[in-house]
PDB file of C-alpha atoms and ligand atoms in Angstrom:
ATOM      1  CA  UNK A  10      93.724  99.534  31.069  1.00  0.00           C
ATOM      2  CA  UNK A  11      93.113  97.100  34.205  1.00  0.00           C
ATOM      3  CA  UNK A  12      94.696  98.096  37.515  1.00  0.00           C
ATOM      4  CA  UNK A  13      96.736  96.501  39.398  1.00  0.00           C
ATOM      5  CA  UNK A  14      97.192  97.111  43.264  1.00  0.00           C
ATOM      6  CA  UNK A  15     100.150  95.364  44.785  1.00  0.00           C
ATOM      7  CA  UNK A  16     100.859  95.618  48.625  1.00  0.00           C
ATOM      8  CA  UNK A  17     104.182  94.407  49.418  1.00  0.00           C
ATOM      9  CA  UNK A  18     105.973  93.988  52.736  1.00  0.00           C
ATOM     10  CA  UNK A  19     109.886  93.630  54.146  1.00  0.00           C
ATOM     11  CA  UNK A  20     110.140  89.969  52.345  1.00  0.00           C
ATOM     12  CA  UNK A  21     110.231  91.802  48.289  1.00  0.00           C
ATOM     13  CA  UNK A  22     113.386  93.622  50.123  1.00  0.00           C
ATOM     14  CA  UNK A  23     114.713  90.666  51.891  1.00  0.00           C
ATOM     15  CA  UNK A  24     116.538  89.109  48.388  1.00  0.00           C
ATOM     16  CA  UNK A  25     118.797  92.934  48.229  1.00  0.00           C
ATOM     17  CA  UNK A  26     120.040  92.700  51.850  1.00  0.00           C
ATOM     18  CA  UNK A  27     117.240  94.202  53.711  1.00  0.00           C
ATOM     19  CA  UNK A  28     116.601  92.322  57.196  1.00  0.00           C
ATOM     20  CA  UNK A  29     112.541  91.436  57.551  1.00  0.00           C
ATOM     21  CA  UNK A  30     111.025  91.754  60.827  1.00  0.00           C
ATOM     22  CA  UNK A  31     109.462  88.537  61.872  1.00  0.00           C
ATOM     23  CA  UNK A  32     111.156  86.173  60.531  1.00  0.00           C
ATOM     24  CA  UNK A  33     115.415  85.643  63.080  1.00  0.00           C
ATOM     25  CA  UNK A  34     114.869  85.894  66.424  1.00  0.00           C
ATOM     26  CA  UNK A  35     112.683  88.819  67.460  1.00  0.00           C
ATOM     27  CA  UNK A  36     116.134  90.854  66.758  1.00  0.00           C
ATOM     28  CA  UNK A  37     115.802  93.924  64.014  1.00  0.00           C
ATOM     29  CA  UNK A  38     119.727  94.400  62.823  1.00  0.00           C
ATOM     30  CA  UNK A  39     120.179  93.999  66.618  1.00  0.00           C
ATOM     31  CA  UNK A  40     117.797  95.698  68.274  1.00  0.00           C
ATOM     32  CA  UNK A  41     114.622  95.704  70.151  1.00  0.00           C
ATOM     33  CA  UNK A  42     111.866  97.534  67.955  1.00  0.00           C
ATOM     34  CA  UNK A  43     110.559  98.476  71.357  1.00  0.00           C
ATOM     35  CA  UNK A  44     114.182 100.264  71.815  1.00  0.00           C
ATOM     36  CA  UNK A  45     113.568 101.987  68.466  1.00  0.00           C
ATOM     37  CA  UNK A  46     110.905 102.048  66.661  1.00  0.00           C
ATOM     38  CA  UNK A  47     108.457 103.836  68.815  1.00  0.00           C
ATOM     39  CA  UNK A  48     107.535 107.781  70.435  1.00  0.00           C
ATOM     40  CA  UNK A  49     108.580 106.169  73.627  1.00  0.00           C
ATOM     41  CA  UNK A  50     112.028 105.219  72.112  1.00  0.00           C
ATOM     42  CA  UNK A  51     112.680 108.432  70.782  1.00  0.00           C
ATOM     43  CA  UNK A  52     111.404 110.566  74.103  1.00  0.00           C
ATOM     44  CA  UNK A  53     113.899 108.269  76.079  1.00  0.00           C
ATOM     45  CA  UNK A  54     117.080 108.656  74.225  1.00  0.00           C
ATOM     46  CA  UNK A  55     116.578 110.182  70.654  1.00  0.00           C
ATOM     47  CA  UNK A  56     120.381 109.736  70.173  1.00  0.00           C
ATOM     48  CA  UNK A  57     120.364 105.953  69.704  1.00  0.00           C
ATOM     49  CA  UNK A  58     116.894 106.119  67.294  1.00  0.00           C
ATOM     50  CA  UNK A  59     118.454 108.897  65.124  1.00  0.00           C
ATOM     51  CA  UNK A  60     121.438 105.898  65.244  1.00  0.00           C
ATOM     52  CA  UNK A  61     120.250 103.421  64.005  1.00  0.00           C
ATOM     53  CA  UNK A  62     118.078 104.895  61.202  1.00  0.00           C
ATOM     54  CA  UNK A  63     120.897 106.742  60.056  1.00  0.00           C
ATOM     55  CA  UNK A  64     122.792 103.287  59.681  1.00  0.00           C
ATOM     56  CA  UNK A  65     119.113 101.621  57.941  1.00  0.00           C
ATOM     57  CA  UNK A  66     120.066 104.691  55.431  1.00  0.00           C
ATOM     58  CA  UNK A  67     123.975 103.771  55.331  1.00  0.00           C
ATOM     59  CA  UNK A  68     122.829 100.426  54.415  1.00  0.00           C
ATOM     60  CA  UNK A  69     120.436 101.308  51.649  1.00  0.00           C
ATOM     61  CA  UNK A  70     123.165 102.892  50.295  1.00  0.00           C
ATOM     62  CA  UNK A  71     124.215  99.372  49.711  1.00  0.00           C
ATOM     63  CA  UNK A  72     121.285  97.222  48.707  1.00  0.00           C
ATOM     64  CA  UNK A  73     119.810  96.955  45.480  1.00  0.00           C
ATOM     65  CA  UNK A  74     116.131  96.691  43.826  1.00  0.00           C
ATOM     66  CA  UNK A  75     116.038  92.161  43.013  1.00  0.00           C
ATOM     67  CA  UNK A  76     113.677  90.453  40.476  1.00  0.00           C
ATOM     68  CA  UNK A  77     110.735  91.290  42.686  1.00  0.00           C
ATOM     69  CA  UNK A  78     111.184  95.136  42.513  1.00  0.00           C
ATOM     70  CA  UNK A  79     112.246  94.652  39.229  1.00  0.00           C
ATOM     71  CA  UNK A  80     109.551  93.031  37.398  1.00  0.00           C
ATOM     72  CA  UNK A  81     106.734  95.086  38.714  1.00  0.00           C
ATOM     73  CA  UNK A  82     107.996  97.332  36.617  1.00  0.00           C
ATOM     74  CA  UNK A  83     107.399  95.443  33.315  1.00  0.00           C
ATOM     75  CA  UNK A  84     103.443  96.203  34.303  1.00  0.00           C
ATOM     76  CA  UNK A  85     103.103  99.065  33.712  1.00  0.00           C
ATOM     77  CA  UNK A  86     103.341  98.384  30.026  1.00  0.00           C
ATOM     78  CA  UNK A  87     100.027  96.676  29.871  1.00  0.00           C
ATOM     79  CA  UNK A  88      98.301  97.253  33.463  1.00  0.00           C
ATOM     80  CA  UNK A  89      97.812 101.153  35.556  1.00  0.00           C
ATOM     81  CA  UNK A  90     100.083  99.817  38.809  1.00  0.00           C
ATOM     82  CA  UNK A  91     100.105 101.364  41.998  1.00  0.00           C
ATOM     83  CA  UNK A  92     102.189  99.847  45.169  1.00  0.00           C
ATOM     84  CA  UNK A  93     101.243 100.264  48.522  1.00  0.00           C
ATOM     85  CA  UNK A  94     104.516  99.455  50.745  1.00  0.00           C
ATOM     86  CA  UNK A  95     105.179  99.256  53.729  1.00  0.00           C
ATOM     87  CA  UNK A  96     108.724  99.227  53.774  1.00  0.00           C
ATOM     88  CA  UNK A  97     110.722 102.841  54.087  1.00  0.00           C
ATOM     89  CA  UNK A  98     113.302 101.631  51.575  1.00  0.00           C
ATOM     90  CA  UNK A  99     113.190 103.887  48.100  1.00  0.00           C
ATOM     91  CA  UNK A 100     114.512 100.313  46.572  1.00  0.00           C
ATOM     92  CA  UNK A 101     110.393 100.197  44.298  1.00  0.00           C
ATOM     93  CA  UNK A 102     112.032 104.299  42.694  1.00  0.00           C
ATOM     94  CA  UNK A 103     115.434 102.701  42.277  1.00  0.00           C
ATOM     95  CA  UNK A 104     113.753  99.275  40.210  1.00  0.00           C
ATOM     96  CA  UNK A 105     111.209 102.807  38.733  1.00  0.00           C
ATOM     97  CA  UNK A 106     108.196 101.621  39.564  1.00  0.00           C
ATOM     98  CA  UNK A 107     105.815 105.176  39.199  1.00  0.00           C
ATOM     99  CA  UNK A 108     103.710 104.840  41.781  1.00  0.00           C
ATOM    100  CA  UNK A 109     104.493 104.443  45.046  1.00  0.00           C
ATOM    101  CA  UNK A 110     102.587 105.362  48.008  1.00  0.00           C
ATOM    102  CA  UNK A 111     105.350 104.298  51.330  1.00  0.00           C
ATOM    103  CA  UNK A 112     102.145 103.275  54.556  1.00  0.00           C
ATOM    104  CA  UNK A 113     104.667 103.112  56.967  1.00  0.00           C
ATOM    105  CA  UNK A 114     106.822 106.044  55.804  1.00  0.00           C
ATOM    106  CA  UNK A 115     110.638 106.901  54.160  1.00  0.00           C
ATOM    107  CA  UNK A 116     114.300 107.032  55.507  1.00  0.00           C
ATOM    108  CA  UNK A 117     114.915 109.777  52.458  1.00  0.00           C
ATOM    109  CA  UNK A 118     113.095 112.162  54.792  1.00  0.00           C
ATOM    110  CA  UNK A 119     112.998 113.570  58.373  1.00  0.00           C
ATOM    111  CA  UNK A 120     110.496 115.162  59.661  1.00  0.00           C
ATOM    112  CA  UNK A 121     109.434 117.580  62.677  1.00  0.00           C
ATOM    113  CA  UNK A 122     108.151 116.497  64.911  1.00  0.00           C
ATOM    114  CA  UNK A 123     105.502 119.001  66.553  1.00  0.00           C
ATOM    115  CA  UNK A 124     104.262 119.421  62.317  1.00  0.00           C
ATOM    116  CA  UNK A 125     103.783 116.445  60.990  1.00  0.00           C
ATOM    117  CA  UNK A 126     103.753 118.197  57.814  1.00  0.00           C
ATOM    118  CA  UNK A 127     106.880 119.899  57.568  1.00  0.00           C
ATOM    119  CA  UNK A 128     108.681 116.826  55.920  1.00  0.00           C
ATOM    120  CA  UNK A 129     112.221 117.191  54.182  1.00  0.00           C
ATOM    121  CA  UNK A 130     114.040 115.349  52.021  1.00  0.00           C
ATOM    122  CA  UNK A 131     117.659 114.673  53.561  1.00  0.00           C
ATOM    123  CA  UNK A 132     120.282 116.472  52.464  1.00  0.00           C
ATOM    124  CA  UNK A 133     122.088 112.849  50.006  1.00  0.00           C
ATOM    125  CA  UNK A 134     125.618 114.499  50.487  1.00  0.00           C
ATOM    126  CA  UNK A 135     125.447 114.335  54.928  1.00  0.00           C
ATOM    127  CA  UNK A 136     123.302 111.043  54.542  1.00  0.00           C
ATOM    128  CA  UNK A 137     122.173 111.796  58.413  1.00  0.00           C
ATOM    129  CA  UNK A 138     119.997 113.528  60.614  1.00  0.00           C
ATOM    130  CA  UNK A 139     121.655 114.991  63.007  1.00  0.00           C
ATOM    131  CA  UNK A 140     121.832 115.705  66.895  1.00  0.00           C
ATOM    132  CA  UNK A 141     121.197 119.091  66.383  1.00  0.00           C
ATOM    133  CA  UNK A 142     119.445 119.361  62.556  1.00  0.00           C
ATOM    134  CA  UNK A 143     115.962 121.863  64.220  1.00  0.00           C
ATOM    135  CA  UNK A 144     112.443 122.125  62.697  1.00  0.00           C
ATOM    136  CA  UNK A 145     111.728 125.954  62.152  1.00  0.00           C
ATOM    137  CA  UNK A 146     109.843 125.330  65.050  1.00  0.00           C
ATOM    138  CA  UNK A 147     112.887 124.859  67.399  1.00  0.00           C
ATOM    139  CA  UNK A 148     112.672 120.890  67.669  1.00  0.00           C
ATOM    140  CA  UNK A 149     115.537 117.827  66.577  1.00  0.00           C
ATOM    141  CA  UNK A 150     113.661 117.070  63.599  1.00  0.00           C
ATOM    142  CA  UNK A 151     112.911 113.361  63.192  1.00  0.00           C
ATOM    143  CA  UNK A 152     113.006 109.942  61.219  1.00  0.00           C
ATOM    144  CA  UNK A 153     109.554 109.964  58.154  1.00  0.00           C
ATOM    145  CA  UNK A 154     108.319 106.272  60.117  1.00  0.00           C
ATOM    146  CA  UNK A 155     105.248 105.806  61.566  1.00  0.00           C
ATOM    147  CA  UNK A 156     106.208 104.179  64.420  1.00  0.00           C
ATOM    148  CA  UNK A 157     104.325 101.183  66.680  1.00  0.00           C
ATOM    149  CA  UNK A 158     101.802 102.899  67.812  1.00  0.00           C
ATOM    150  CA  UNK A 159     101.716 105.519  66.198  1.00  0.00           C
ATOM    151  CA  UNK A 160      98.789 106.354  63.376  1.00  0.00           C
ATOM    152  CA  UNK A 161      98.709 105.717  59.872  1.00  0.00           C
ATOM    153  CA  UNK A 162      98.295 108.664  57.758  1.00  0.00           C
ATOM    154  CA  UNK A 163      97.810 107.288  54.843  1.00  0.00           C
ATOM    155  CA  UNK A 164      95.518 104.226  55.623  1.00  0.00           C
ATOM    156  CA  UNK A 165      93.044 106.020  54.192  1.00  0.00           C
ATOM    157  CA  UNK A 166      94.461 106.929  50.641  1.00  0.00           C
ATOM    158  CA  UNK A 167      95.384 103.256  50.427  1.00  0.00           C
ATOM    159  CA  UNK A 168      92.734 102.373  51.263  1.00  0.00           C
ATOM    160  CA  UNK A 169      89.985 104.442  48.123  1.00  0.00           C
ATOM    161  CA  UNK A 170      93.143 103.201  46.356  1.00  0.00           C
ATOM    162  CA  UNK A 171      92.907  99.272  47.505  1.00  0.00           C
ATOM    163  CA  UNK A 172      88.743  99.439  46.852  1.00  0.00           C
ATOM    164  CA  UNK A 173      89.951 100.581  42.669  1.00  0.00           C
ATOM    165  CA  UNK A 174      91.879  97.524  42.188  1.00  0.00           C
ATOM    166  CA  UNK A 175      91.338  95.308  39.434  1.00  0.00           C
ATOM    167  CA  UNK A 176      93.852  93.321  40.617  1.00  0.00           C
ATOM    168  CA  UNK A 177      95.238  93.062  44.161  1.00  0.00           C
ATOM    169  CA  UNK A 178      98.876  91.152  44.369  1.00  0.00           C
ATOM    170  CA  UNK A 179     100.278  90.463  47.789  1.00  0.00           C
ATOM    171  CA  UNK A 180     104.460  89.783  48.487  1.00  0.00           C
ATOM    172  CA  UNK A 181     106.616  89.355  50.909  1.00  0.00           C
ATOM    173  CA  UNK A 182     104.216  90.532  54.253  1.00  0.00           C
ATOM    174  CA  UNK A 183     103.393  88.351  57.470  1.00  0.00           C
ATOM    175  CA  UNK A 184     100.240  90.009  56.901  1.00  0.00           C
ATOM    176  CA  UNK A 185     100.514  90.733  60.687  1.00  0.00           C
ATOM    177  CA  UNK A 186     100.279  94.096  61.385  1.00  0.00           C
ATOM    178  CA  UNK A 187      97.772  97.035  61.280  1.00  0.00           C
ATOM    179  CA  UNK A 188      95.514  98.226  59.995  1.00  0.00           C
ATOM    180  CA  UNK A 189      98.221  97.282  56.655  1.00  0.00           C
ATOM    181  CA  UNK A 190      96.876  93.505  57.220  1.00  0.00           C
ATOM    182  CA  UNK A 191      93.067  94.822  56.724  1.00  0.00           C
ATOM    183  CA  UNK A 192      93.698  97.339  53.313  1.00  0.00           C
ATOM    184  CA  UNK A 193      93.035  93.099  51.892  1.00  0.00           C
ATOM    185  CA  UNK A 194      89.095  93.556  53.333  1.00  0.00           C
ATOM    186  CA  UNK A 195      89.703  96.978  50.851  1.00  0.00           C
ATOM    187  CA  UNK A 196      89.505  95.038  47.718  1.00  0.00           C
ATOM    188  CA  UNK A 197      86.025  94.788  45.610  1.00  0.00           C
ATOM    189  CA  UNK A 198      84.204  90.565  46.340  1.00  0.00           C
ATOM    190  CA  UNK A 199      85.899  88.830  42.922  1.00  0.00           C
ATOM    191  CA  UNK A 200      88.384  90.615  42.235  1.00  0.00           C
ATOM    192  CA  UNK A 201      91.016  88.631  41.972  1.00  0.00           C
ATOM    193  CA  UNK A 202      94.071  88.424  44.982  1.00  0.00           C
ATOM    194  CA  UNK A 203      97.714  86.524  44.820  1.00  0.00           C
ATOM    195  CA  UNK A 204      99.720  86.075  47.533  1.00  0.00           C
ATOM    196  CA  UNK A 205     103.571  86.089  47.034  1.00  0.00           C
ATOM    197  CA  UNK A 206     105.099  84.588  50.017  1.00  0.00           C
ATOM    198  CA  UNK A 207     107.996  81.962  50.648  1.00  0.00           C
ATOM    199  CA  UNK A 208     105.215  81.346  53.736  1.00  0.00           C
ATOM    200  CA  UNK A 209     102.353  81.815  51.552  1.00  0.00           C
ATOM    201  CA  UNK A 210     100.432  78.276  52.901  1.00  0.00           C
ATOM    202  CA  UNK A 211     100.738  78.979  56.341  1.00  0.00           C
ATOM    203  CA  UNK A 212      99.655  83.126  56.870  1.00  0.00           C
ATOM    204  CA  UNK A 213      95.935  83.014  57.652  1.00  0.00           C
ATOM    205  CA  UNK A 214      95.115  86.881  57.804  1.00  0.00           C
ATOM    206  CA  UNK A 215      94.000  86.592  53.866  1.00  0.00           C
ATOM    207  CA  UNK A 216      90.946  85.942  52.671  1.00  0.00           C
ATOM    208  CA  UNK A 217      89.490  82.147  51.394  1.00  0.00           C
ATOM    209  CA  UNK A 218      89.542  82.658  47.020  1.00  0.00           C
ATOM    210  CA  UNK A 219      93.081  84.223  47.016  1.00  0.00           C
ATOM    211  CA  UNK A 220      95.387  82.815  45.040  1.00  0.00           C
ATOM    212  CA  UNK A 221      99.086  81.306  46.772  1.00  0.00           C
ATOM    213  CA  UNK A 222     102.025  81.467  45.839  1.00  0.00           C
ATOM    214  CA  UNK A 223     104.104  80.170  47.737  1.00  0.00           C
ATOM    215  CA  UNK A 224     107.947  81.099  46.949  1.00  0.00           C
ATOM    216  CA  UNK A 225     109.954  83.765  47.165  1.00  0.00           C
ATOM    217  CA  UNK A 226     110.205  87.557  45.671  1.00  0.00           C
ATOM    218  CA  UNK A 227     112.101  87.001  42.562  1.00  0.00           C
ATOM    219  CA  UNK A 228     110.790  83.561  41.601  1.00  0.00           C
ATOM    220  CA  UNK A 229     107.109  84.345  42.046  1.00  0.00           C
ATOM    221  CA  UNK A 230     107.268  88.087  41.432  1.00  0.00           C
ATOM    222  CA  UNK A 231     108.609  87.198  37.682  1.00  0.00           C
ATOM    223  CA  UNK A 232     105.905  84.280  37.173  1.00  0.00           C
ATOM    224  CA  UNK A 233     103.340  85.820  38.103  1.00  0.00           C
ATOM    225  CA  UNK A 234     104.293  89.347  36.585  1.00  0.00           C
ATOM    226  CA  UNK A 235     104.618  87.316  32.870  1.00  0.00           C
ATOM    227  CA  UNK A 236     101.516  85.033  33.436  1.00  0.00           C
ATOM    228  CA  UNK A 237      99.842  88.427  33.245  1.00  0.00           C
ATOM    229  CA  UNK A 238     101.752  90.239  30.437  1.00  0.00           C
ATOM    230  CA  UNK A 239     100.305  87.024  28.436  1.00  0.00           C
ATOM    231  CA  UNK A 240      96.989  87.599  30.017  1.00  0.00           C
ATOM    232  CA  UNK A 241      96.701  91.471  28.313  1.00  0.00           C
ATOM    233  CA  UNK A 242      98.220  90.175  25.100  1.00  0.00           C
ATOM    234  CA  UNK A 243      96.129  87.879  24.839  1.00  0.00           C
ATOM    235  CA  UNK A 244      92.645  89.980  25.935  1.00  0.00           C
ATOM    236  CA  UNK A 245      93.942  93.237  23.269  1.00  0.00           C
TER     237      UNK A 245
HETATM  238  P1  LIG B 321     107.705  90.412  58.805  1.00  0.00           P
HETATM  239  O1  LIG B 321     109.011  90.895  58.863  1.00  0.00           O
HETATM  240  O2  LIG B 321     106.401  90.191  59.258  1.00  0.00           O
HETATM  241  O3  LIG B 321     107.067  89.936  57.254  1.00  0.00           O
HETATM  242  C1  LIG B 321     107.508  89.223  56.690  1.00  0.00           C
HETATM  243  C2  LIG B 321     107.141  88.797  55.082  1.00  0.00           C
HETATM  244  O4  LIG B 321     108.499  88.257  54.901  1.00  0.00           O
HETATM  245  C3  LIG B 321     107.103  87.196  55.737  1.00  0.00           C
HETATM  246  O5  LIG B 321     105.965  86.595  55.891  1.00  0.00           O
HETATM  247  C4  LIG B 321     108.260  86.333  55.241  1.00  0.00           C
HETATM  248  O6  LIG B 321     108.126  84.911  55.231  1.00  0.00           O
HETATM  249  C5  LIG B 321     108.219  87.038  54.072  1.00  0.00           C
HETATM  250  N1  LIG B 321     108.878  86.807  53.037  1.00  0.00           N
HETATM  251  C6  LIG B 321     110.789  86.480  53.769  1.00  0.00           C
HETATM  252  N2  LIG B 321     111.841  85.816  52.977  1.00  0.00           N
HETATM  253  C7  LIG B 321     110.861  86.290  50.877  1.00  0.00           C
HETATM  254  C8  LIG B 321     111.676  86.560  49.932  1.00  0.00           C
HETATM  255  N3  LIG B 321     113.017  86.208  49.777  1.00  0.00           N
HETATM  256  N4  LIG B 321     110.721  87.200  48.933  1.00  0.00           N
HETATM  257  C9  LIG B 321     109.108  86.972  49.555  1.00  0.00           C
HETATM  258  N5  LIG B 321     109.045  87.979  51.188  1.00  0.00           N
HETATM  259  C10 LIG B 321     109.484  87.132  51.847  1.00  0.00           C
HETATM  260  O7  LIG B 321     107.269  92.473  57.930  1.00  0.00           O
HETATM  261  P2  LIG B 321     106.128  93.127  56.719  1.00  0.00           P
HETATM  262  O8  LIG B 321     104.822  92.426  56.867  1.00  0.00           O
HETATM  263  O9  LIG B 321     106.280  94.081  55.864  1.00  0.00           O
HETATM  264  O10 LIG B 321     106.757  99.029  60.410  1.00  0.00           O
HETATM  265  O11 LIG B 321     106.253  93.921  58.236  1.00  0.00           O
HETATM  266  C11 LIG B 321     104.760  95.130  58.058  1.00  0.00           C
HETATM  267  C12 LIG B 321     105.438  96.269  59.293  1.00  0.00           C
HETATM  268  O12 LIG B 321     105.837  95.714  60.548  1.00  0.00           O
HETATM  269  C13 LIG B 321     106.392  97.014  58.461  1.00  0.00           C
HETATM  270  O13 LIG B 321     106.245  97.851  57.734  1.00  0.00           O
HETATM  271  C14 LIG B 321     107.308  97.319  60.213  1.00  0.00           C
HETATM  272  C15 LIG B 321     107.215  96.287  61.251  1.00  0.00           C
HETATM  273  O14 LIG B 321     106.730  96.488  61.616  1.00  0.00           O
HETATM  274  C16 LIG B 321     106.898  99.897  60.621  1.00  0.00           C
HETATM  275  O15 LIG B 321     108.286  99.418  60.722  1.00  0.00           O
HETATM  276  C17 LIG B 321     105.908 100.572  60.914  1.00  0.00           C
END
């Protein structure tokens, strides 16, 4: 089976009602990113940060995968599919994708501030990280999110996966945030790269031979998946 590696960003979840980061007026869900998504924000006002991510978590319960997520799962009948997502939502999993790597963390998890390997699922009934929820080392548990200015621990693993791709697909990301955007440089020469995003023709940070599909995820992913499934069936 050929291996497809898919890099997704906020745009794939836009039609599920989750706002992207850079499409609006610089505010994200009415917050300034610096006030809620940086280590400094946590230092200055961890309660605000907790509230913000608890709100996002509750929003997630009302969000459902759209055709973008759903069509990707269909590829698994004829390809080995690895998704690398920059999104912290769980919509790829909800859709039924088998292999999802979350580069920027996961809303449904919390972790210790002092031991980054101490990571827990957030209790489903509580559905929040509470003030006073302490790790075994006596510190407040924090969201399992990679904030601005923090290292991306899974980037090397992601780069290795991209190197193995026979086909690389990028969906709904502005390709503005590194190191995630740099993953495209790990694609082996000659491997087809597709880029599905309404602004696909405006983004400079993709290689010259990238096939650009300037559509919303629900339309563009459905089209490309059908095309790739046809190819796989004809090859058999
Ligand atoms: P951005 O907000 O930067 O980009 C969203 C992209 O989605 C844009 O290119 C839009 O054109 C596209 N888009 C909008 N609606 C779409 C739709 N219906 N279908 C497909 N695409 C659509 O979000 P990201 O590139 O994901 O990091 O941002 C990367 C990272 O920056 C995020 O993971 C986050 C943020 O800071 C962290 O939280 C660490």
